[in-house]
Amino acid sequence: MQTEPPLLPRGARRTAAWCGVLLLVSGVAAIVIWLCVVLKAAVTPVLLALLGTALLGPLHRRLLGLRLNRSLAAALTCVALIAVVGGAGYIVASALIDSGDQIIASLKEAAQDVADHAGAAGTSLDDLASNAKDLIGKFGGTAASGLLTGFSLVGHLIATSILALFLTFFFLRDADRAAGLLQSLAPRGAAPHLEAAVRRAVQAVEGFMRGTTVIALIDAIFITVGMLILRVPGALGLGALVFVGAYIPYLGAFISGTVAILVALADRGLAIALWALGVVLAVQVIEGHVLQPMIQSRTVQMHPAMVMIAITAGASLAGILGMLLAVPLAAAAFGVISELRAYYANYPTDSGAAASGAPPSGPGGDTS
């Protein structure tokens, strides 16, 4: 009996199938993002705790290697987190407070110089510099106002920090139970591959956090030393700004470098500003061609365009906090995608698994 030919050619059917998959994934992702925005008061400390866990995971494992109790090791790791974050925050805040007025005054002077040379075209720069504090305050207030309605910003930050700290403790202490939980929740036969994907995501975030912290510290030291040699005022504050800005890839380096150059232009003249530009460019070249390939070679490498898209999306969803969290979350997503690609790359070549109808054994382990 002769069968009728399919209504659509094979290429069209495959395209339609992929469109259906993309629509389904996009719909699920949209729902997840919407839930995260609605429940951001609870989601924010969880995400911060996950980042803290990823950053401190190696220290916790080293303490466990010394045969310490899991609870004690997690507690000591959290104490180290408090000491490091508190100390770094105090240094950065004090440097910015001590140099903030001087930097703002230098920016105003630089803008005035530009206005004098550019006429009316420079007026907007002068206005921007004159209202820099108000603009920063308004932007920060707008970014933070959506986080928790009805409470003060300080109270919310304290509550979020304490909750994130406790969650970090529990995540570190009970990390060994995560594999068992995944195996109990995963569909039959998918547990090893799901566990491998989660491990890859955790490794990507760990690598990003460690690498970014080291690179931020090196960049800040180089910029600070360069500004001190050039005798640019507020060098410590500029270095602190570079350190904080490094956690927002590309955009943070551009803003902090621009501020350093403008401060040098205002207080030391055009020649020193050009030298400051050379220092900033040299640091960026060293970062892009030496530090990142050497330090972050084992992490998920994302194209700069994807990084900028992630930062823009994070800023639109959660302001400054979203900009800080966007790239590590994107790194985790790319880690999962890489694991899935490695898994399904073996599917066509695994003829025995295809003949038996069983899924192939991927990089996460075998399905037996």
Short mmCIF file of C-alpha atoms in Angstrom, two decimals:
data_model
loop_
_atom_site.label_atom_id
_atom_site.label_comp_id
_atom_site.label_asym_id
_atom_site.label_seq_id
_atom_site.Cartn_x
_atom_site.Cartn_y
_atom_site.Cartn_z
CA MET A 1 0.00 0.00 0.00
CA GLN A 2 1.51 3.32 -1.06
CA THR A 3 1.76 5.91 1.69
CA GLU A 4 1.13 9.56 1.03
CA PRO A 5 4.16 11.88 1.18
CA PRO A 6 4.40 14.10 4.27
CA LEU A 7 2.66 17.44 4.10
CA LEU A 8 5.84 19.33 4.95
CA PRO A 9 9.42 18.50 3.98
CA ARG A 10 11.79 17.25 6.65
CA GLY A 11 13.60 20.60 6.96
CA ALA A 12 10.36 22.44 7.61
CA ARG A 13 9.30 19.89 10.24
CA ARG A 14 12.62 20.19 12.04
CA THR A 15 12.41 24.00 11.95
CA ALA A 16 8.89 23.86 13.36
CA ALA A 17 10.02 21.49 16.10
CA TRP A 18 12.88 23.78 17.08
CA CYS A 19 10.55 26.78 17.08
CA GLY A 20 8.24 24.92 19.43
CA VAL A 21 11.14 24.08 21.74
CA LEU A 22 12.34 27.71 21.74
CA LEU A 23 8.84 28.98 22.50
CA LEU A 24 8.50 26.50 25.36
CA VAL A 25 11.90 27.36 26.83
CA SER A 26 11.24 31.09 26.43
CA GLY A 27 7.88 30.77 28.15
CA VAL A 28 9.35 28.84 31.07
CA ALA A 29 12.24 31.35 31.35
CA ALA A 30 9.79 34.29 31.29
CA ILE A 31 7.74 32.71 34.10
CA VAL A 32 10.86 32.04 36.18
CA ILE A 33 12.10 35.62 35.72
CA TRP A 34 8.65 36.99 36.59
CA LEU A 35 8.56 34.91 39.77
CA CYS A 36 12.06 36.08 40.70
CA VAL A 37 11.01 39.71 40.25
CA VAL A 38 7.83 39.23 42.27
CA LEU A 39 9.67 37.34 45.03
CA LYS A 40 12.87 39.39 44.85
CA ALA A 41 12.87 40.05 48.60
CA ALA A 42 13.42 36.29 49.08
CA VAL A 43 15.33 35.57 45.89
CA THR A 44 18.00 38.24 46.42
CA PRO A 45 19.55 36.73 49.60
CA VAL A 46 19.43 33.27 48.01
CA LEU A 47 21.36 34.49 44.97
CA LEU A 48 23.86 36.35 47.15
CA ALA A 49 24.30 33.23 49.29
CA LEU A 50 24.90 31.12 46.19
CA LEU A 51 27.58 33.56 45.02
CA GLY A 52 29.16 33.53 48.48
CA THR A 53 29.07 29.74 48.53
CA ALA A 54 30.69 29.57 45.11
CA LEU A 55 33.41 32.02 46.17
CA LEU A 56 34.16 30.27 49.48
CA GLY A 57 33.68 26.68 48.30
CA PRO A 58 37.44 25.99 47.93
CA LEU A 59 38.17 27.28 51.45
CA HIS A 60 35.37 25.14 52.89
CA ARG A 61 36.67 22.05 51.11
CA ARG A 62 40.18 22.75 52.38
CA LEU A 63 38.86 22.94 55.95
CA LEU A 64 37.00 19.68 55.44
CA GLY A 65 40.29 18.18 54.22
CA LEU A 66 41.70 19.01 57.66
CA ARG A 67 39.01 16.65 59.10
CA LEU A 68 36.97 19.43 60.68
CA ASN A 69 33.29 18.94 61.39
CA ARG A 70 31.08 20.17 58.51
CA SER A 71 29.25 22.66 60.73
CA LEU A 72 32.48 23.98 62.21
CA ALA A 73 34.08 24.26 58.77
CA ALA A 74 31.03 26.13 57.44
CA ALA A 75 31.03 28.45 60.47
CA LEU A 76 34.74 29.25 60.08
CA THR A 77 34.21 29.90 56.38
CA CYS A 78 31.39 32.33 57.15
CA VAL A 79 33.60 34.09 59.71
CA ALA A 80 36.25 34.43 57.01
CA LEU A 81 33.57 35.81 54.69
CA ILE A 82 32.56 38.42 57.27
CA ALA A 83 36.19 39.39 57.85
CA VAL A 84 37.08 39.66 54.17
CA VAL A 85 33.89 41.36 52.99
CA GLY A 86 33.74 43.61 56.03
CA GLY A 87 37.40 44.58 55.74
CA ALA A 88 37.21 45.17 52.00
CA GLY A 89 33.96 47.09 52.38
CA TYR A 90 35.47 49.27 55.10
CA ILE A 91 38.57 50.01 53.01
CA VAL A 92 36.56 50.78 49.88
CA ALA A 93 33.97 52.88 51.74
CA SER A 94 36.56 54.86 53.68
CA ALA A 95 38.60 55.50 50.55
CA LEU A 96 35.55 56.68 48.63
CA ILE A 97 34.33 58.82 51.54
CA ASP A 98 37.74 60.43 52.05
CA SER A 99 38.23 61.07 48.34
CA GLY A 100 34.63 61.42 47.19
CA ASP A 101 34.32 65.18 47.55
CA GLN A 102 37.69 65.69 45.91
CA ILE A 103 36.75 63.43 42.98
CA ILE A 104 33.40 65.18 42.54
CA ALA A 105 35.08 68.58 42.63
CA SER A 106 37.62 67.43 40.04
CA LEU A 107 34.84 66.11 37.81
CA LYS A 108 33.06 69.46 38.04
CA GLU A 109 36.24 71.29 37.16
CA ALA A 110 36.89 68.96 34.21
CA ALA A 111 33.35 69.48 32.97
CA GLN A 112 33.77 73.24 33.29
CA ASP A 113 36.95 73.08 31.22
CA VAL A 114 35.12 71.11 28.56
CA ALA A 115 32.26 73.63 28.68
CA ASP A 116 34.69 76.54 28.26
CA HIS A 117 36.20 74.92 25.17
CA ALA A 118 33.02 73.45 23.71
CA GLY A 119 30.61 76.27 24.54
CA ALA A 120 26.98 75.24 24.92
CA ALA A 121 27.82 71.65 24.02
CA GLY A 122 29.66 71.27 27.30
CA THR A 123 26.88 72.67 29.45
CA SER A 124 25.24 69.30 29.83
CA LEU A 125 28.50 67.85 31.13
CA ASP A 126 28.76 70.63 33.68
CA ASP A 127 25.19 70.03 34.79
CA LEU A 128 25.86 66.32 35.05
CA ALA A 129 28.94 66.83 37.19
CA SER A 130 27.23 69.44 39.38
CA ASN A 131 24.39 67.04 40.12
CA ALA A 132 26.50 63.88 40.28
CA LYS A 133 25.60 63.14 43.88
CA ASP A 134 21.91 63.71 43.25
CA LEU A 135 21.98 61.54 40.14
CA ILE A 136 23.77 58.73 41.96
CA GLY A 137 21.37 59.00 44.88
CA LYS A 138 18.32 58.97 42.64
CA PHE A 139 19.61 56.04 40.58
CA GLY A 140 20.53 54.07 43.68
CA GLY A 141 17.18 54.85 45.25
CA THR A 142 15.34 53.78 42.12
CA ALA A 143 17.31 50.55 41.92
CA ALA A 144 16.76 49.78 45.57
CA SER A 145 13.15 50.96 45.93
CA GLY A 146 11.81 47.89 44.20
CA LEU A 147 13.66 45.51 46.48
CA LEU A 148 11.51 45.93 49.55
CA THR A 149 8.53 48.24 49.91
CA GLY A 150 7.73 49.73 53.29
CA PHE A 151 11.17 49.29 54.89
CA SER A 152 14.16 51.58 54.89
CA LEU A 153 17.08 50.79 52.63
CA VAL A 154 19.46 50.33 55.54
CA GLY A 155 17.13 47.92 57.30
CA HIS A 156 16.61 45.97 54.12
CA LEU A 157 20.34 45.72 53.44
CA ILE A 158 21.01 44.51 56.97
CA ALA A 159 18.23 41.93 56.83
CA THR A 160 19.32 40.74 53.38
CA SER A 161 22.95 40.44 54.47
CA ILE A 162 22.10 38.49 57.61
CA LEU A 163 19.79 36.14 55.72
CA ALA A 164 22.35 35.64 52.96
CA LEU A 165 25.00 34.86 55.59
CA PHE A 166 22.84 32.21 57.25
CA LEU A 167 21.93 30.72 53.88
CA THR A 168 25.62 30.61 52.95
CA PHE A 169 26.29 28.65 56.14
CA PHE A 170 23.58 26.12 55.36
CA PHE A 171 24.57 25.83 51.70
CA LEU A 172 28.16 25.10 52.69
CA ARG A 173 27.28 22.69 55.47
CA ASP A 174 24.70 20.70 53.52
CA ALA A 175 26.37 20.76 50.10
CA ASP A 176 26.99 17.01 50.31
CA ARG A 177 23.24 16.40 50.48
CA ALA A 178 22.58 18.25 47.24
CA ALA A 179 23.56 15.27 45.10
CA GLY A 180 21.15 13.00 46.93
CA LEU A 181 18.37 15.58 46.65
CA LEU A 182 18.96 15.93 42.91
CA GLN A 183 18.89 12.17 42.43
CA SER A 184 15.62 11.91 44.33
CA LEU A 185 13.96 14.70 42.33
CA ALA A 186 15.35 13.90 38.87
CA PRO A 187 13.46 11.68 36.43
CA ARG A 188 14.62 8.09 36.17
CA GLY A 189 17.98 7.83 34.40
CA ALA A 190 18.53 11.60 34.26
CA ALA A 191 20.04 12.07 37.71
CA PRO A 192 23.73 11.68 36.71
CA HIS A 193 23.37 14.13 33.84
CA LEU A 194 21.42 16.64 35.95
CA GLU A 195 24.07 16.40 38.66
CA ALA A 196 26.82 16.95 36.07
CA ALA A 197 25.02 20.03 34.72
CA VAL A 198 24.62 21.49 38.22
CA ARG A 199 28.28 20.83 39.01
CA ARG A 200 29.28 22.55 35.78
CA ALA A 201 27.16 25.59 36.69
CA VAL A 202 28.69 25.75 40.17
CA GLN A 203 32.20 25.46 38.73
CA ALA A 204 31.46 28.28 36.28
CA VAL A 205 30.23 30.59 39.06
CA GLU A 206 33.15 29.62 41.31
CA GLY A 207 35.63 30.39 38.56
CA PHE A 208 33.94 33.68 37.72
CA MET A 209 33.84 34.90 41.33
CA ARG A 210 37.41 33.91 42.15
CA GLY A 211 38.79 35.17 38.87
CA THR A 212 36.89 38.46 39.00
CA THR A 213 38.00 39.11 42.59
CA VAL A 214 41.66 38.50 41.77
CA ILE A 215 41.49 40.58 38.58
CA ALA A 216 39.65 43.40 40.39
CA LEU A 217 42.32 43.47 43.09
CA ILE A 218 45.18 43.54 40.57
CA ASP A 219 43.49 46.23 38.47
CA ALA A 220 42.85 48.36 41.56
CA ILE A 221 46.47 48.05 42.68
CA PHE A 222 47.83 48.98 39.25
CA ILE A 223 45.49 51.95 38.86
CA THR A 224 46.20 53.19 42.39
CA VAL A 225 49.97 52.93 41.93
CA GLY A 226 49.74 54.67 38.56
CA MET A 227 47.62 57.50 39.93
CA LEU A 228 49.97 57.90 42.91
CA ILE A 229 52.98 58.12 40.60
CA LEU A 230 51.17 60.74 38.51
CA ARG A 231 50.15 62.50 41.77
CA VAL A 232 46.49 62.48 40.83
CA PRO A 233 44.33 63.47 43.83
CA GLY A 234 42.02 60.83 45.27
CA ALA A 235 44.15 57.94 44.02
CA LEU A 236 42.97 55.57 46.76
CA GLY A 237 39.34 56.41 46.05
CA LEU A 238 39.88 55.86 42.33
CA GLY A 239 41.48 52.50 43.04
CA ALA A 240 38.52 51.53 45.23
CA LEU A 241 36.16 52.59 42.45
CA VAL A 242 38.08 50.39 40.00
CA PHE A 243 37.86 47.43 42.40
CA VAL A 244 34.09 47.74 42.79
CA GLY A 245 33.52 48.43 39.12
CA ALA A 246 35.42 45.31 38.06
CA TYR A 247 32.46 43.18 39.17
CA ILE A 248 30.47 44.73 36.32
CA PRO A 249 32.55 43.60 33.32
CA TYR A 250 33.44 46.17 30.62
CA LEU A 251 30.94 48.79 31.81
CA GLY A 252 32.47 49.13 35.28
CA ALA A 253 36.01 49.38 33.90
CA PHE A 254 34.92 52.00 31.37
CA ILE A 255 33.19 54.18 33.99
CA SER A 256 35.95 53.95 36.60
CA GLY A 257 38.68 54.56 33.99
CA THR A 258 36.82 57.57 32.62
CA VAL A 259 36.50 59.05 36.11
CA ALA A 260 40.24 58.59 36.73
CA ILE A 261 41.13 60.33 33.45
CA LEU A 262 38.76 63.24 34.10
CA VAL A 263 40.14 63.74 37.60
CA ALA A 264 43.68 63.79 36.19
CA LEU A 265 42.60 66.27 33.51
CA ALA A 266 41.06 68.63 36.03
CA ASP A 267 43.85 68.67 38.58
CA ARG A 268 47.01 67.88 36.65
CA GLY A 269 46.39 69.08 33.12
CA LEU A 270 46.18 67.52 29.70
CA ALA A 271 49.63 65.92 29.72
CA ILE A 272 48.99 64.04 32.98
CA ALA A 273 45.51 63.11 31.75
CA LEU A 274 47.10 61.50 28.70
CA TRP A 275 49.48 59.61 30.96
CA ALA A 276 46.48 58.50 33.06
CA LEU A 277 44.78 57.36 29.86
CA GLY A 278 47.89 55.35 29.05
CA VAL A 279 47.85 53.75 32.52
CA VAL A 280 44.18 52.82 32.19
CA LEU A 281 44.66 51.40 28.70
CA ALA A 282 47.75 49.46 29.80
CA VAL A 283 45.84 47.93 32.70
CA GLN A 284 42.97 46.98 30.40
CA VAL A 285 45.38 45.39 27.90
CA ILE A 286 47.08 43.41 30.68
CA GLU A 287 43.69 42.33 31.98
CA GLY A 288 42.34 41.29 28.59
CA HIS A 289 45.44 39.54 27.23
CA VAL A 290 47.17 38.21 30.36
CA LEU A 291 44.99 38.11 33.46
CA GLN A 292 41.71 36.85 32.03
CA PRO A 293 43.24 34.06 29.88
CA MET A 294 45.48 32.98 32.75
CA ILE A 295 43.09 33.31 35.69
CA GLN A 296 39.73 32.53 34.07
CA SER A 297 40.93 29.95 31.53
CA ARG A 298 38.89 27.20 33.18
CA THR A 299 35.65 29.12 33.43
CA VAL A 300 32.91 29.60 30.89
CA GLN A 301 34.07 32.22 28.38
CA MET A 302 31.28 34.46 27.12
CA HIS A 303 31.39 36.83 24.18
CA PRO A 304 31.51 40.51 25.22
CA ALA A 305 28.21 41.10 23.41
CA MET A 306 26.53 38.44 25.54
CA VAL A 307 28.02 39.99 28.68
CA MET A 308 26.65 43.43 27.76
CA ILE A 309 23.22 41.95 27.01
CA ALA A 310 23.23 40.18 30.38
CA ILE A 311 24.22 43.38 32.19
CA THR A 312 21.51 45.38 30.41
CA ALA A 313 18.87 42.78 31.22
CA GLY A 314 19.97 42.64 34.86
CA ALA A 315 19.90 46.43 35.16
CA SER A 316 16.38 46.58 33.71
CA LEU A 317 15.15 43.93 36.16
CA ALA A 318 16.89 44.85 39.41
CA GLY A 319 19.02 47.96 38.93
CA ILE A 320 22.56 47.90 40.31
CA LEU A 321 22.04 44.57 42.06
CA GLY A 322 20.87 43.05 38.79
CA MET A 323 24.00 44.32 37.04
CA LEU A 324 26.17 42.62 39.67
CA LEU A 325 24.28 39.31 39.54
CA ALA A 326 23.66 39.14 35.80
CA VAL A 327 27.08 37.94 34.64
CA PRO A 328 27.62 35.13 37.21
CA LEU A 329 24.09 33.86 36.54
CA ALA A 330 24.76 33.99 32.81
CA ALA A 331 28.02 32.10 33.41
CA ALA A 332 26.07 29.41 35.26
CA ALA A 333 23.57 29.19 32.40
CA PHE A 334 26.37 28.88 29.85
CA GLY A 335 27.95 26.17 31.99
CA VAL A 336 24.73 24.16 31.89
CA ILE A 337 24.42 24.70 28.14
CA SER A 338 27.99 23.52 27.61
CA GLU A 339 27.31 20.37 29.61
CA LEU A 340 24.14 19.66 27.64
CA ARG A 341 25.96 20.18 24.35
CA ALA A 342 28.69 17.75 25.42
CA TYR A 343 26.03 15.25 26.45
CA TYR A 344 23.96 15.39 23.28
CA ALA A 345 27.05 15.47 21.06
CA ASN A 346 27.47 11.77 21.87
CA TYR A 347 23.90 10.89 21.01
CA PRO A 348 24.22 10.28 17.23
CA THR A 349 27.43 8.25 17.66
CA ASP A 350 26.11 6.03 20.42
CA SER A 351 24.50 3.48 18.12
CA GLY A 352 24.11 0.90 20.83
CA ALA A 353 22.14 3.24 23.04
CA ALA A 354 20.04 4.37 20.10
CA ALA A 355 19.24 0.81 19.09
CA SER A 356 18.22 -0.12 22.61
CA GLY A 357 16.20 3.06 23.08
CA ALA A 358 18.26 4.09 26.12
CA PRO A 359 19.85 7.51 26.40
CA PRO A 360 23.58 7.69 25.78
CA SER A 361 26.06 7.91 28.60
CA GLY A 362 27.10 11.54 28.78
CA PRO A 363 29.94 13.23 30.57
CA GLY A 364 28.05 13.27 33.82
CA GLY A 365 28.32 9.55 34.31
CA ASP A 366 26.61 6.41 33.11
CA THR A 367 22.91 5.76 33.23
CA SER A 368 23.07 2.40 34.88
#
